[in-house]
Amino acid sequence: MGGPIQAQRYVPSRYISLSHQDDGTLLLYCSRTGALGEVPAEDAESARKALLPKAVTEGPLTGIMQDLAEGGFLVPAGTDEASAVHDRYVRRYDDRRLSLIVMPTEQCNFRCVYCYESFLRGEMSAEIQEGLKRYVAAQRNLESFTLSWFGGEPLLAREVVAGLSEHFQRFCADRGIAYAAQATTNAYLLTPDYAERIIAAGVRHFQITLDGVAHEHDKRRIGANGEKTFARIWENLRYLRSTDIEFNIALRHNFDPDGLPRLPDFLEMLKAEFGGDPRFATLMRPIGKWGGPNDSQLNVCEGRSANQALLEARRLSVGAGFRDASELASMQPDGYVCYAANPRSFVIGSDGKVYKCTVELDYHDRNIVGQLHHDGEMTLDWRKMALWLETDGMDEGKKCGSCYFSPSCHGAVCPKEWMDEVECACPPTKHNIKETLTLIRVESLFAAPPVAAAVDCPRD
Ligand code: SF4
Ligand code: SF4
């Protein structure tokens, strides 16, 4: 804590949200800074008054008022917060950062009932792998590189994933580039030896789906030849739990309205095996119609009821002692912006096609924005790129322009939606912010750094 902040007049930030707790504590969130605050009961009333929309607090600030200013909840009168938010957002064009979501194969060893993929292509050729290495090597200003393995099931292409991860780990270490790698995998092939190999190659974050206890999971996440899949995934996870290797696993659970009442039994099972191990977190997702052939037969949670169902699922998982794998990261500035809206994020198909969205893939020509060539050149169609990068949602008079949550979301939570719908729906956290703050407090995460999430389309 520094000395008293200099004399000035302070007003509340336009980007804050408050949640009053039963014990008198006041929980605060500022989407411009990502700060979370927990004001003790004895200071809660003075903090609340200082944060009323037209309040003015005279400096110099000390005590709780100083804390409020340091978190960005109070700002010097006249501060142009909207410009600061915009300036930060346009840094996504900065060529010092690069994020690649790579599909080393588009085949999958599962046929999940809600899947939207079409399994058109096989393993990435040696030439495209070489093109990928050359493309990254040509990024002269690179300071930070994120590599996300996606599919199909990426681990079907085991040597591609391991070999390229090892290559990029060395490449980044030699040049002082910050490197993070992650994988969205069904974990059927994440066997002990292989898991150790790719974790050593820097693949530290995993998103792995379990759709309930064994017989529930096996009804939805079916092997390509009709086989059951739960037991083998569970064994792979248990092995990782038994080690002291550094990794993070987001245990994703997709639920439908009928599945919610069964969630406590599933969480009990997770708790017995993985509870108390901070490397395991949960990621609750209501099943939606994601574009697969079974969509019309799926029982899905939609609209407001999906938000309520999600909140209930989160309450249950936090009650079982698990933290949410993505909430804190999403609440950071730009945290809810879909990777498709990031000019420095590309999805690379196994044949070198370049996409923006991981849901639409090649169902729609607009999503095929370019091609990665064998020599490392990436040709891009900037007319198509612009469809994914720019929205008018923040324009004056539109709902995002006056939204307290906009520094996290920028109306860019789903570019696919801003093209296809009248307007982009808000992320659930915006609607559930008071309950979300309460849950974060229960998780004891008010002072925790956000954990990087694996590839996570905000809309599926
Ligand atoms: S949020 Fe929308 S644009 Fe982004 S990956 Fe998901 S469906 Fe595609
Ligand atoms: S989409 Fe919703 S939450 Fe996001 S900026 Fe717009 S109004 Fe705010």
Short mmCIF file of C-alpha atoms and ligand atoms in Angstrom, two decimals:
data_model
loop_
_atom_site.label_atom_id
_atom_site.label_comp_id
_atom_site.label_asym_id
_atom_site.label_seq_id
_atom_site.Cartn_x
_atom_site.Cartn_y
_atom_site.Cartn_z
CA MET A 1 0.00 0.00 0.00
CA GLY A 2 1.49 3.43 -0.94
CA GLY A 3 1.16 6.79 0.83
CA PRO A 4 -1.97 8.95 0.63
CA ILE A 5 -3.08 9.65 -2.96
CA GLN A 6 -2.65 13.33 -3.90
CA ALA A 7 -5.44 15.88 -3.38
CA GLN A 8 -7.99 15.66 -6.19
CA ARG A 9 -11.67 15.05 -6.67
CA TYR A 10 -12.70 11.47 -7.30
CA VAL A 11 -15.79 9.98 -8.86
CA PRO A 12 -16.92 6.35 -9.24
CA SER A 13 -15.70 4.45 -12.27
CA ARG A 14 -18.42 3.78 -14.84
CA TYR A 15 -17.26 0.17 -15.05
CA ILE A 16 -18.03 -1.19 -11.60
CA SER A 17 -20.45 -3.63 -10.03
CA LEU A 18 -21.28 -4.14 -6.33
CA SER A 19 -22.62 -7.11 -4.41
CA HIS A 20 -23.85 -6.77 -0.80
CA GLN A 21 -23.26 -9.87 1.29
CA ASP A 22 -25.36 -11.12 4.21
CA ASP A 23 -22.50 -10.53 6.66
CA GLY A 24 -22.31 -6.84 5.70
CA THR A 25 -19.25 -7.20 3.44
CA LEU A 26 -19.34 -5.36 0.12
CA LEU A 27 -17.85 -7.13 -2.90
CA LEU A 28 -16.67 -5.02 -5.81
CA TYR A 29 -15.60 -5.62 -9.39
CA CYS A 30 -14.11 -3.16 -11.87
CA SER A 31 -14.12 -4.47 -15.45
CA ARG A 32 -11.69 -1.78 -16.64
CA THR A 33 -8.90 -2.96 -14.34
CA GLY A 34 -10.14 -6.49 -13.60
CA ALA A 35 -9.83 -5.68 -9.89
CA LEU A 36 -11.93 -7.49 -7.31
CA GLY A 37 -12.45 -5.90 -3.90
CA GLU A 38 -13.75 -7.15 -0.59
CA VAL A 39 -14.73 -4.24 1.68
CA PRO A 40 -15.17 -5.25 5.34
CA ALA A 41 -18.55 -4.55 6.96
CA GLU A 42 -17.25 -1.59 8.99
CA ASP A 43 -16.20 0.27 5.81
CA ALA A 44 -18.99 -0.98 3.54
CA GLU A 45 -21.39 1.95 4.02
CA SER A 46 -18.80 4.67 3.32
CA ALA A 47 -17.56 2.71 0.27
CA ARG A 48 -21.10 2.27 -1.01
CA LYS A 49 -21.80 6.01 -0.70
CA ALA A 50 -18.55 6.93 -2.46
CA LEU A 51 -19.51 4.63 -5.32
CA LEU A 52 -23.03 6.01 -5.87
CA PRO A 53 -23.35 7.26 -9.47
CA LYS A 54 -23.09 11.00 -8.75
CA ALA A 55 -20.87 10.89 -5.66
CA VAL A 56 -17.74 13.04 -5.41
CA THR A 57 -14.97 12.25 -2.92
CA GLU A 58 -12.43 14.90 -2.07
CA GLY A 59 -8.75 13.93 -1.90
CA PRO A 60 -6.23 13.29 -0.55
CA LEU A 61 -7.47 9.74 -0.13
CA THR A 62 -6.51 7.45 2.68
CA GLY A 63 -7.70 4.11 4.08
CA ILE A 64 -10.56 2.45 2.25
CA MET A 65 -10.92 5.36 -0.22
CA GLN A 66 -7.29 4.96 -1.20
CA ASP A 67 -7.88 1.23 -1.74
CA LEU A 68 -10.89 2.03 -3.92
CA ALA A 69 -8.80 4.37 -6.08
CA GLU A 70 -5.97 1.84 -6.39
CA GLY A 71 -8.41 -0.80 -7.70
CA GLY A 72 -9.86 1.66 -10.21
CA PHE A 73 -13.26 1.77 -8.44
CA LEU A 74 -12.74 5.51 -7.87
CA VAL A 75 -11.12 7.60 -10.61
CA PRO A 76 -9.93 11.21 -10.72
CA ALA A 77 -12.80 13.46 -11.89
CA GLY A 78 -12.53 14.08 -15.63
CA THR A 79 -10.81 10.76 -16.41
CA ASP A 80 -11.69 9.58 -19.90
CA GLU A 81 -12.13 5.93 -19.02
CA ALA A 82 -13.76 5.03 -22.33
CA SER A 83 -10.65 6.17 -24.24
CA ALA A 84 -8.40 4.16 -21.93
CA VAL A 85 -10.55 1.09 -22.55
CA HIS A 86 -10.51 1.62 -26.30
CA ASP A 87 -6.73 2.20 -26.38
CA ARG A 88 -6.16 -1.05 -24.57
CA TYR A 89 -8.53 -2.96 -26.86
CA VAL A 90 -6.81 -1.83 -30.08
CA ARG A 91 -3.57 -3.33 -28.78
CA ARG A 92 -4.95 -6.65 -30.05
CA TYR A 93 -3.44 -5.58 -33.40
CA ASP A 94 0.02 -5.58 -31.79
CA ASP A 95 2.32 -7.97 -33.67
CA ARG A 96 4.31 -8.76 -30.53
CA ARG A 97 1.66 -11.32 -29.58
CA LEU A 98 0.47 -14.35 -31.52
CA SER A 99 -2.04 -17.05 -30.73
CA LEU A 100 -2.46 -20.14 -32.92
CA ILE A 101 -5.15 -22.76 -32.49
CA VAL A 102 -3.83 -25.72 -34.43
CA MET A 103 -5.74 -28.78 -35.65
CA PRO A 104 -3.05 -31.44 -36.11
CA THR A 105 -5.82 -33.71 -37.41
CA GLU A 106 -9.50 -33.16 -38.05
CA GLN A 107 -10.36 -36.81 -37.34
CA CYS A 108 -11.77 -37.90 -34.00
CA ASN A 109 -11.93 -41.18 -32.10
CA PHE A 110 -15.27 -40.10 -30.51
CA ARG A 111 -18.74 -39.39 -31.91
CA CYS A 112 -20.30 -37.24 -29.18
CA VAL A 113 -24.03 -36.68 -29.57
CA TYR A 114 -23.76 -32.87 -29.70
CA CYS A 115 -20.66 -32.65 -31.91
CA TYR A 116 -20.68 -30.20 -34.82
CA GLU A 117 -17.46 -31.24 -36.58
CA SER A 118 -17.34 -33.01 -39.92
CA PHE A 119 -14.01 -34.93 -39.74
CA LEU A 120 -13.12 -34.01 -43.30
CA ARG A 121 -9.34 -34.21 -43.18
CA GLY A 122 -6.62 -36.32 -41.63
CA GLU A 123 -3.23 -35.63 -40.10
CA MET A 124 -1.27 -32.48 -40.88
CA SER A 125 1.40 -33.12 -43.50
CA ALA A 126 5.11 -32.62 -42.83
CA GLU A 127 5.03 -29.69 -45.31
CA ILE A 128 2.31 -27.82 -43.42
CA GLN A 129 4.13 -28.47 -40.14
CA GLU A 130 7.22 -26.95 -41.71
CA GLY A 131 5.12 -24.00 -42.94
CA LEU A 132 3.90 -23.47 -39.39
CA LYS A 133 7.45 -23.37 -38.02
CA ARG A 134 8.52 -20.94 -40.72
CA TYR A 135 5.47 -18.73 -40.21
CA VAL A 136 6.21 -18.35 -36.49
CA ALA A 137 9.94 -17.88 -37.15
CA ALA A 138 9.09 -14.99 -39.50
CA GLN A 139 7.30 -13.05 -36.72
CA ARG A 140 10.21 -10.74 -36.00
CA ASN A 141 8.68 -8.79 -33.12
CA LEU A 142 7.24 -11.73 -31.22
CA GLU A 143 7.29 -11.51 -27.40
CA SER A 144 4.49 -13.89 -26.51
CA PHE A 145 3.20 -17.00 -28.28
CA THR A 146 0.26 -19.19 -27.32
CA LEU A 147 -0.18 -22.57 -28.99
CA SER A 148 -3.52 -24.33 -28.54
CA TRP A 149 -4.08 -27.87 -29.77
CA PHE A 150 -7.58 -28.50 -31.03
CA GLY A 151 -9.25 -30.98 -33.37
CA GLY A 152 -10.94 -33.36 -34.15
CA GLU A 153 -9.06 -35.08 -31.38
CA PRO A 154 -5.57 -33.58 -31.46
CA LEU A 155 -3.86 -36.47 -29.67
CA LEU A 156 -4.69 -38.82 -32.57
CA ALA A 157 -1.81 -37.00 -34.25
CA ARG A 158 0.49 -37.75 -31.34
CA GLU A 159 3.82 -37.13 -33.06
CA VAL A 160 2.64 -33.87 -34.62
CA VAL A 161 1.53 -32.51 -31.23
CA ALA A 162 4.60 -33.69 -29.35
CA GLY A 163 7.09 -32.76 -32.09
CA LEU A 164 5.75 -29.25 -32.74
CA SER A 165 5.30 -28.53 -29.03
CA GLU A 166 8.93 -29.48 -28.43
CA HIS A 167 10.03 -27.40 -31.40
CA PHE A 168 8.15 -24.26 -30.31
CA GLN A 169 9.24 -24.66 -26.71
CA ARG A 170 12.91 -24.64 -27.81
CA PHE A 171 12.32 -21.89 -30.35
CA CYS A 172 10.71 -19.57 -27.77
CA ALA A 173 13.25 -20.36 -25.04
CA ASP A 174 16.14 -19.51 -27.41
CA ARG A 175 14.60 -16.12 -28.24
CA GLY A 176 13.19 -15.13 -24.85
CA ILE A 177 9.60 -15.39 -26.14
CA ALA A 178 6.95 -16.18 -23.50
CA TYR A 179 5.39 -19.51 -24.51
CA ALA A 180 2.20 -21.16 -23.31
CA ALA A 181 0.68 -24.31 -24.77
CA GLN A 182 -2.61 -26.00 -24.10
CA ALA A 183 -4.84 -28.74 -25.47
CA THR A 184 -8.54 -29.38 -25.76
CA THR A 185 -8.65 -33.17 -25.72
CA ASN A 186 -11.04 -35.97 -24.83
CA ALA A 187 -8.05 -37.46 -22.90
CA TYR A 188 -8.66 -41.01 -24.16
CA LEU A 189 -5.11 -41.00 -25.53
CA LEU A 190 -3.60 -38.91 -22.74
CA THR A 191 -1.87 -41.98 -21.36
CA PRO A 192 0.77 -41.60 -18.61
CA ASP A 193 3.89 -41.68 -20.83
CA TYR A 194 2.45 -39.43 -23.46
CA ALA A 195 1.02 -36.96 -20.94
CA GLU A 196 4.44 -36.64 -19.32
CA ARG A 197 6.06 -36.07 -22.70
CA ILE A 198 3.79 -33.24 -23.84
CA ILE A 199 3.63 -31.60 -20.42
CA ALA A 200 7.44 -31.52 -20.47
CA ALA A 201 7.11 -29.85 -23.89
CA GLY A 202 5.13 -27.04 -22.25
CA VAL A 203 1.54 -28.23 -22.87
CA ARG A 204 0.41 -27.42 -19.35
CA HIS A 205 -3.27 -26.51 -19.68
CA PHE A 206 -5.89 -29.04 -20.67
CA GLN A 207 -9.61 -28.91 -21.19
CA ILE A 208 -11.05 -32.40 -20.74
CA THR A 209 -14.73 -33.25 -20.82
CA LEU A 210 -16.52 -35.67 -18.52
CA ASP A 211 -20.27 -35.68 -19.05
CA GLY A 212 -21.28 -37.22 -15.74
CA VAL A 213 -20.78 -40.50 -13.95
CA ALA A 214 -19.68 -43.42 -16.14
CA HIS A 215 -23.04 -44.52 -17.58
CA GLU A 216 -24.15 -40.90 -18.24
CA HIS A 217 -20.86 -39.99 -19.89
CA ASP A 218 -20.86 -43.15 -22.00
CA LYS A 219 -24.30 -42.30 -23.42
CA ARG A 220 -23.07 -38.96 -24.76
CA ARG A 221 -19.36 -39.25 -25.39
CA ILE A 222 -19.32 -42.38 -27.47
CA GLY A 223 -16.27 -43.89 -29.13
CA ALA A 224 -16.19 -43.82 -32.94
CA ASN A 225 -16.84 -47.58 -32.94
CA GLY A 226 -19.58 -47.35 -30.32
CA GLU A 227 -17.29 -48.15 -27.40
CA LYS A 228 -17.52 -46.78 -23.86
CA THR A 229 -14.95 -44.11 -23.11
CA PHE A 230 -15.28 -43.08 -19.47
CA ALA A 231 -13.13 -45.71 -17.73
CA ARG A 232 -10.03 -45.03 -19.78
CA ILE A 233 -10.25 -41.24 -19.43
CA TRP A 234 -10.75 -41.64 -15.69
CA GLU A 235 -7.65 -43.81 -15.40
CA ASN A 236 -5.59 -41.26 -17.33
CA LEU A 237 -6.80 -38.47 -15.05
CA ARG A 238 -6.13 -40.52 -11.93
CA TYR A 239 -2.58 -41.08 -13.06
CA LEU A 240 -1.99 -37.35 -13.49
CA ARG A 241 -3.49 -36.73 -10.07
CA SER A 242 -0.99 -39.19 -8.56
CA THR A 243 2.01 -37.23 -9.89
CA ASP A 244 3.52 -33.96 -8.74
CA ILE A 245 3.81 -32.62 -12.29
CA GLU A 246 2.80 -29.00 -12.87
CA PHE A 247 -0.35 -28.72 -15.02
CA ASN A 248 -3.89 -27.34 -14.96
CA ILE A 249 -6.90 -29.35 -16.01
CA ALA A 250 -10.29 -27.77 -16.61
CA LEU A 251 -12.77 -30.61 -16.17
CA ARG A 252 -15.51 -29.57 -18.51
CA HIS A 253 -19.02 -30.83 -17.91
CA ASN A 254 -21.74 -30.35 -20.52
CA PHE A 255 -25.21 -30.62 -19.03
CA ASP A 256 -28.78 -30.47 -20.31
CA PRO A 257 -31.88 -29.55 -18.23
CA ASP A 258 -32.37 -33.21 -17.20
CA GLY A 259 -28.73 -33.56 -16.17
CA LEU A 260 -28.71 -30.76 -13.61
CA PRO A 261 -30.39 -32.77 -10.81
CA ARG A 262 -27.77 -35.49 -11.30
CA LEU A 263 -24.87 -33.07 -10.98
CA PRO A 264 -24.37 -33.48 -7.19
CA ASP A 265 -23.62 -37.22 -7.58
CA PHE A 266 -21.08 -36.49 -10.30
CA LEU A 267 -19.44 -33.75 -8.26
CA GLU A 268 -19.17 -36.08 -5.28
CA MET A 269 -17.29 -38.51 -7.47
CA LEU A 270 -14.96 -35.77 -8.74
CA LYS A 271 -14.39 -34.51 -5.23
CA ALA A 272 -13.44 -37.97 -3.94
CA GLU A 273 -10.79 -38.29 -6.65
CA PHE A 274 -9.57 -34.77 -7.41
CA GLY A 275 -10.90 -32.59 -4.57
CA GLY A 276 -8.29 -30.50 -2.78
CA ASP A 277 -5.89 -30.60 -5.74
CA PRO A 278 -5.69 -27.04 -7.15
CA ARG A 279 -4.53 -28.39 -10.52
CA PHE A 280 -8.10 -29.53 -11.20
CA ALA A 281 -10.87 -26.99 -11.78
CA THR A 282 -14.34 -27.30 -13.30
CA LEU A 283 -15.91 -25.71 -16.35
CA MET A 284 -19.68 -26.00 -16.47
CA ARG A 285 -21.42 -25.57 -19.82
CA PRO A 286 -25.09 -25.95 -20.76
CA ILE A 287 -25.39 -28.04 -23.94
CA GLY A 288 -26.52 -25.96 -26.90
CA LYS A 289 -27.44 -26.61 -30.51
CA TRP A 290 -23.87 -26.26 -31.74
CA GLY A 291 -24.52 -27.16 -35.37
CA GLY A 292 -24.23 -30.96 -35.33
CA PRO A 293 -26.55 -33.45 -37.09
CA ASN A 294 -28.37 -34.36 -33.82
CA ASP A 295 -29.26 -30.78 -32.91
CA SER A 296 -33.00 -31.18 -33.43
CA GLN A 297 -33.14 -34.08 -30.93
CA LEU A 298 -31.09 -32.42 -28.20
CA ASN A 299 -32.74 -31.21 -25.02
CA VAL A 300 -30.94 -27.91 -24.44
CA CYS A 301 -31.00 -25.05 -21.94
CA GLU A 302 -31.59 -21.80 -23.82
CA GLY A 303 -31.72 -18.05 -23.13
CA ARG A 304 -32.49 -16.99 -19.57
CA SER A 305 -32.97 -20.56 -18.39
CA ALA A 306 -29.45 -21.40 -19.63
CA ASN A 307 -28.06 -18.55 -17.51
CA GLN A 308 -29.93 -19.80 -14.46
CA ALA A 309 -28.88 -23.39 -15.09
CA LEU A 310 -25.26 -22.32 -15.48
CA LEU A 311 -25.38 -20.39 -12.23
CA GLU A 312 -26.86 -23.38 -10.41
CA ALA A 313 -24.20 -25.69 -11.85
CA ARG A 314 -21.48 -23.28 -10.75
CA ARG A 315 -22.98 -23.03 -7.26
CA LEU A 316 -22.91 -26.80 -6.96
CA SER A 317 -19.36 -27.16 -8.21
CA VAL A 318 -18.05 -24.36 -5.99
CA GLY A 319 -19.96 -25.98 -3.10
CA ALA A 320 -18.06 -29.20 -3.85
CA GLY A 321 -14.80 -27.27 -3.48
CA PHE A 322 -13.87 -26.72 -7.15
CA ARG A 323 -12.93 -23.37 -8.58
CA ASP A 324 -14.22 -22.29 -11.97
CA ALA A 325 -11.54 -22.73 -14.63
CA SER A 326 -12.33 -19.67 -16.72
CA GLU A 327 -14.39 -17.12 -14.80
CA LEU A 328 -11.55 -15.06 -13.34
CA ALA A 329 -9.66 -14.92 -16.64
CA SER A 330 -12.84 -13.92 -18.49
CA MET A 331 -13.46 -11.04 -16.09
CA GLN A 332 -10.08 -9.48 -16.85
CA PRO A 333 -9.93 -6.62 -19.40
CA ASP A 334 -10.66 -8.11 -22.87
CA GLY A 335 -11.23 -11.47 -21.14
CA TYR A 336 -14.55 -12.24 -22.80
CA VAL A 337 -13.46 -11.22 -26.30
CA CYS A 338 -13.61 -14.29 -28.51
CA TYR A 339 -10.32 -15.29 -30.10
CA ALA A 340 -12.08 -14.99 -33.47
CA ALA A 341 -12.17 -11.21 -32.92
CA ASN A 342 -8.43 -11.07 -32.31
CA PRO A 343 -6.42 -10.10 -35.42
CA ARG A 344 -3.43 -11.99 -34.02
CA SER A 345 -5.30 -15.25 -33.46
CA PHE A 346 -5.74 -17.87 -36.17
CA VAL A 347 -7.11 -21.37 -36.34
CA ILE A 348 -4.91 -23.53 -38.57
CA GLY A 349 -6.63 -26.54 -40.13
CA SER A 350 -4.69 -29.74 -40.75
CA ASP A 351 -4.40 -28.83 -44.45
CA GLY A 352 -3.19 -25.29 -43.68
CA LYS A 353 -6.55 -23.58 -44.17
CA VAL A 354 -6.79 -20.56 -41.88
CA TYR A 355 -10.03 -19.98 -39.95
CA LYS A 356 -11.20 -17.55 -37.29
CA CYS A 357 -14.01 -19.42 -35.51
CA THR A 358 -13.68 -22.97 -34.13
CA VAL A 359 -17.41 -23.67 -34.32
CA GLU A 360 -18.22 -22.63 -37.86
CA LEU A 361 -14.99 -24.10 -39.31
CA ASP A 362 -15.54 -24.70 -43.00
CA TYR A 363 -19.34 -24.80 -42.96
CA HIS A 364 -19.29 -21.21 -44.08
CA ASP A 365 -16.95 -19.66 -46.63
CA ARG A 366 -16.61 -16.47 -44.60
CA ASN A 367 -14.68 -18.42 -41.94
CA ILE A 368 -11.98 -19.60 -44.35
CA VAL A 369 -9.93 -16.42 -44.15
CA GLY A 370 -6.65 -17.62 -45.62
CA GLN A 371 -4.09 -20.31 -46.29
CA LEU A 372 -0.82 -21.22 -44.64
CA HIS A 373 1.69 -22.29 -47.30
CA HIS A 374 4.63 -24.69 -47.09
CA ASP A 375 7.14 -21.84 -47.21
CA GLY A 376 5.61 -20.22 -44.10
CA GLU A 377 3.70 -17.51 -45.89
CA MET A 378 0.14 -16.96 -44.68
CA THR A 379 -2.12 -15.35 -47.27
CA LEU A 380 -5.17 -13.67 -45.77
CA ASP A 381 -8.38 -12.33 -47.25
CA TRP A 382 -8.65 -9.06 -45.30
CA ARG A 383 -12.23 -8.48 -46.46
CA LYS A 384 -13.23 -11.68 -44.66
CA MET A 385 -10.92 -10.93 -41.73
CA ALA A 386 -12.73 -7.63 -41.17
CA LEU A 387 -16.05 -9.48 -40.77
CA TRP A 388 -14.61 -11.16 -37.66
CA LEU A 389 -12.61 -8.26 -36.26
CA GLU A 390 -14.85 -5.22 -36.34
CA THR A 391 -18.30 -4.62 -34.92
CA ASP A 392 -20.39 -1.47 -34.64
CA GLY A 393 -21.77 -2.74 -31.32
CA MET A 394 -19.84 -0.15 -29.30
CA ASP A 395 -21.20 2.78 -31.33
CA GLU A 396 -23.08 5.47 -29.49
CA GLY A 397 -26.69 4.54 -28.83
CA LYS A 398 -26.02 0.79 -28.99
CA LYS A 399 -26.27 -1.30 -25.85
CA CYS A 400 -22.53 -1.98 -25.51
CA GLY A 401 -21.57 1.71 -25.54
CA SER A 402 -23.04 2.29 -22.08
CA CYS A 403 -22.37 -1.15 -20.59
CA TYR A 404 -20.38 -1.47 -17.34
CA PHE A 405 -19.04 -4.85 -18.53
CA SER A 406 -17.77 -3.64 -21.91
CA PRO A 407 -14.02 -3.54 -21.00
CA SER A 408 -14.20 -7.33 -20.62
CA CYS A 409 -16.44 -8.04 -23.61
CA HIS A 410 -16.40 -5.06 -26.04
CA GLY A 411 -19.53 -6.54 -27.61
CA ALA A 412 -17.12 -9.07 -29.15
CA VAL A 413 -18.04 -12.17 -27.19
CA CYS A 414 -19.13 -13.89 -30.42
CA PRO A 415 -18.40 -12.41 -33.86
CA LYS A 416 -20.39 -15.23 -35.49
CA GLU A 417 -23.41 -13.99 -33.58
CA TRP A 418 -22.91 -10.33 -34.48
CA MET A 419 -23.02 -11.42 -38.14
CA ASP A 420 -26.01 -13.77 -37.82
CA GLU A 421 -28.22 -12.22 -35.15
CA VAL A 422 -29.75 -8.79 -34.60
CA GLU A 423 -27.30 -8.25 -31.75
CA CYS A 424 -24.69 -10.16 -29.83
CA ALA A 425 -26.03 -11.66 -26.58
CA CYS A 426 -24.19 -10.66 -23.41
CA PRO A 427 -22.00 -13.24 -21.64
CA PRO A 428 -23.77 -14.88 -18.68
CA THR A 429 -21.36 -13.33 -16.16
CA LYS A 430 -22.73 -9.89 -16.94
CA HIS A 431 -26.26 -10.95 -15.94
CA ASN A 432 -25.07 -13.01 -12.99
CA ILE A 433 -22.42 -10.62 -11.73
CA LYS A 434 -23.65 -10.32 -8.13
CA GLU A 435 -23.96 -14.08 -7.72
CA THR A 436 -20.63 -14.54 -9.52
CA LEU A 437 -18.86 -12.24 -7.06
CA THR A 438 -20.38 -14.19 -4.18
CA LEU A 439 -19.12 -17.46 -5.70
CA ILE A 440 -15.64 -16.05 -6.27
CA ARG A 441 -15.58 -15.10 -2.60
CA VAL A 442 -16.58 -18.65 -1.61
CA GLU A 443 -13.76 -19.91 -3.84
CA SER A 444 -11.37 -17.61 -1.88
CA LEU A 445 -10.14 -16.19 -5.17
CA PHE A 446 -10.37 -12.48 -4.45
CA ALA A 447 -6.60 -12.21 -4.31
CA ALA A 448 -5.76 -15.00 -6.78
CA PRO A 449 -4.20 -14.47 -10.20
CA PRO A 450 -6.45 -15.54 -13.07
CA VAL A 451 -5.65 -18.97 -14.49
CA ALA A 452 -5.20 -19.27 -18.25
CA ALA A 453 -7.99 -21.28 -19.82
CA ALA A 454 -7.59 -23.70 -22.73
CA VAL A 455 -9.36 -22.86 -26.00
CA ASP A 456 -12.84 -22.06 -24.88
CA CYS A 457 -15.37 -20.70 -27.33
CA PRO A 458 -17.43 -18.33 -25.17
CA ARG A 459 -20.57 -19.60 -26.92
CA ASP A 460 -20.29 -23.37 -26.67
S1 SF4 B 1 -17.69 -17.34 -29.61
FE1 SF4 B 1 -18.69 -17.32 -31.60
S2 SF4 B 1 -17.15 -16.60 -33.06
FE2 SF4 B 1 -16.09 -17.23 -31.18
S3 SF4 B 1 -15.44 -19.36 -31.58
FE3 SF4 B 1 -17.43 -19.40 -30.49
S4 SF4 B 1 -19.03 -19.48 -32.10
FE4 SF4 B 1 -17.07 -18.84 -33.06
S1 SF4 B 2 -22.46 -7.69 -25.36
FE1 SF4 B 2 -23.49 -7.22 -23.44
S2 SF4 B 2 -21.90 -7.44 -21.86
FE2 SF4 B 2 -20.85 -7.27 -23.83
S3 SF4 B 2 -20.39 -5.09 -24.00
FE3 SF4 B 2 -22.33 -5.47 -25.08
S4 SF4 B 2 -23.93 -5.01 -23.56
FE4 SF4 B 2 -21.97 -5.29 -22.46
#
